[in-house]
XYZ file of C-alpha atoms in Angstrom:
108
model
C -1.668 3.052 7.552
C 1.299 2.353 10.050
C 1.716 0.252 12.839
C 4.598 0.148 15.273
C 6.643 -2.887 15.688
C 6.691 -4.805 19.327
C 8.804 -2.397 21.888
C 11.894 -3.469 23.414
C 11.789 -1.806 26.238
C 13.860 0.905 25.325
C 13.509 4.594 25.921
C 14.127 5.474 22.258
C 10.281 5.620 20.060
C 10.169 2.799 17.535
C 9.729 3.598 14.349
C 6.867 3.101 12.571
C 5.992 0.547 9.646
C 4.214 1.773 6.808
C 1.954 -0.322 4.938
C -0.845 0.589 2.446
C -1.670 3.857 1.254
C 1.318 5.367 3.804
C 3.863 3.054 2.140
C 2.051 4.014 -1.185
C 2.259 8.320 -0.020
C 5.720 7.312 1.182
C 6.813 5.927 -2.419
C 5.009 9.050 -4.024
C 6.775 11.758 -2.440
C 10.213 10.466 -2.875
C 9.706 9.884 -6.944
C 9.483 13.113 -9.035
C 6.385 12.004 -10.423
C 3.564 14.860 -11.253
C 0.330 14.592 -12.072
C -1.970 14.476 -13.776
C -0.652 10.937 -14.718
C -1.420 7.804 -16.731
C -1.178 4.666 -14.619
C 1.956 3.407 -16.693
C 3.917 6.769 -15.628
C 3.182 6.301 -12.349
C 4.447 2.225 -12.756
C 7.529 3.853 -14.097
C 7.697 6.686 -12.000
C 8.268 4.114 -8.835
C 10.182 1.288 -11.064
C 7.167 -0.915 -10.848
C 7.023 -1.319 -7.539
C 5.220 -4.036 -4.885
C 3.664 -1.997 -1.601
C 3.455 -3.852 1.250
C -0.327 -3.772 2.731
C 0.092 -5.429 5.843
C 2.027 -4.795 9.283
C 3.429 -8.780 8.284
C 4.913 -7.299 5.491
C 3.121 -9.104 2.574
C 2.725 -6.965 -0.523
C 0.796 -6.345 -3.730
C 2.321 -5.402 -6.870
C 0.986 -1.820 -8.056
C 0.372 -2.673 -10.998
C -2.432 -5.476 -9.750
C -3.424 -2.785 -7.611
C -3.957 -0.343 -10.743
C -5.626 -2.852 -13.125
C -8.515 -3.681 -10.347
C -9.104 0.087 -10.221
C -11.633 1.147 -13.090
C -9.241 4.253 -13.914
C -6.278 4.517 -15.324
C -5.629 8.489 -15.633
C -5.555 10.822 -12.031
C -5.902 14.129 -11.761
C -3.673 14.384 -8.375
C -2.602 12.390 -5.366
C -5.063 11.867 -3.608
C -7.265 10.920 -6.510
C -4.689 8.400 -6.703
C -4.452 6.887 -3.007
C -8.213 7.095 -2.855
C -9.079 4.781 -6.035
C -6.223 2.512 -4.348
C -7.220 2.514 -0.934
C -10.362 -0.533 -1.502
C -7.589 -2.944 -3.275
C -5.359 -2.520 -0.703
C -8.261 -2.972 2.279
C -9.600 -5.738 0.328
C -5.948 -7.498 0.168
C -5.901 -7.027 4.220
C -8.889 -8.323 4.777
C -8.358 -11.385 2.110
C -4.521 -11.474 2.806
C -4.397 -14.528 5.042
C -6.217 -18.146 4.963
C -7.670 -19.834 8.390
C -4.103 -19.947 10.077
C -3.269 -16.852 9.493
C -6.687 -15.320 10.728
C -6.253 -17.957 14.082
C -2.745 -16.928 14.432
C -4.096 -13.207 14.507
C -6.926 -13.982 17.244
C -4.473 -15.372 19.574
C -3.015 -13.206 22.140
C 0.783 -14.026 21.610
């Protein structure tokens, strides 16, 4: 997922924010990681990384992510970012108490 920051006005396309399983593709296809692969080689593969799941920024470590997902061994990619996808939906839609959620209703 992506979202694009507020414009300025500008003639120039913003660029997008990647959050979730984009930031999580993103990370993928700039480590030399192959699969198949064990969850640890993947941790070490991206030097333990946290993956930010929101357009605010907030973030979830991976290896949280991996130890709510009931595998720890995939095949390929997408495997991957598909077992990963629920934590990182369920962390967006559990991210943010009642401010947050009030502060997201509002119009400004």
């Amino acid at each position: 997922m992506a979202a694009r920051p507020p414009g300025g006005g500008g003639s120039a396309e913003p660029e997008a924010i990647e959050f979730g399983i984009a930031a999580l593709d993103a990370r993928l296809e700039e480590s030399d990681l192959t699969f198949p692969a064990t969850s640890q080689e993947i941790l070490r593969a991206l030097d333990h990384p946290e993956i930010p799941y929101d357009s605010k920024g907030r973030t979830i470590e991976l290896a949280a992510g991996l130890e709510e997902v009931s595998q720890s061994e995939f095949e390929n990619e997408t495997e991957l970012l598909d077992a990963l996808y629920p934590v990182f939906d369920e962390a967006r839609r559990g991210g943010g108490g009642f401010l947050d959620g009030l502060r997201d209703a509002l119009p400004f």
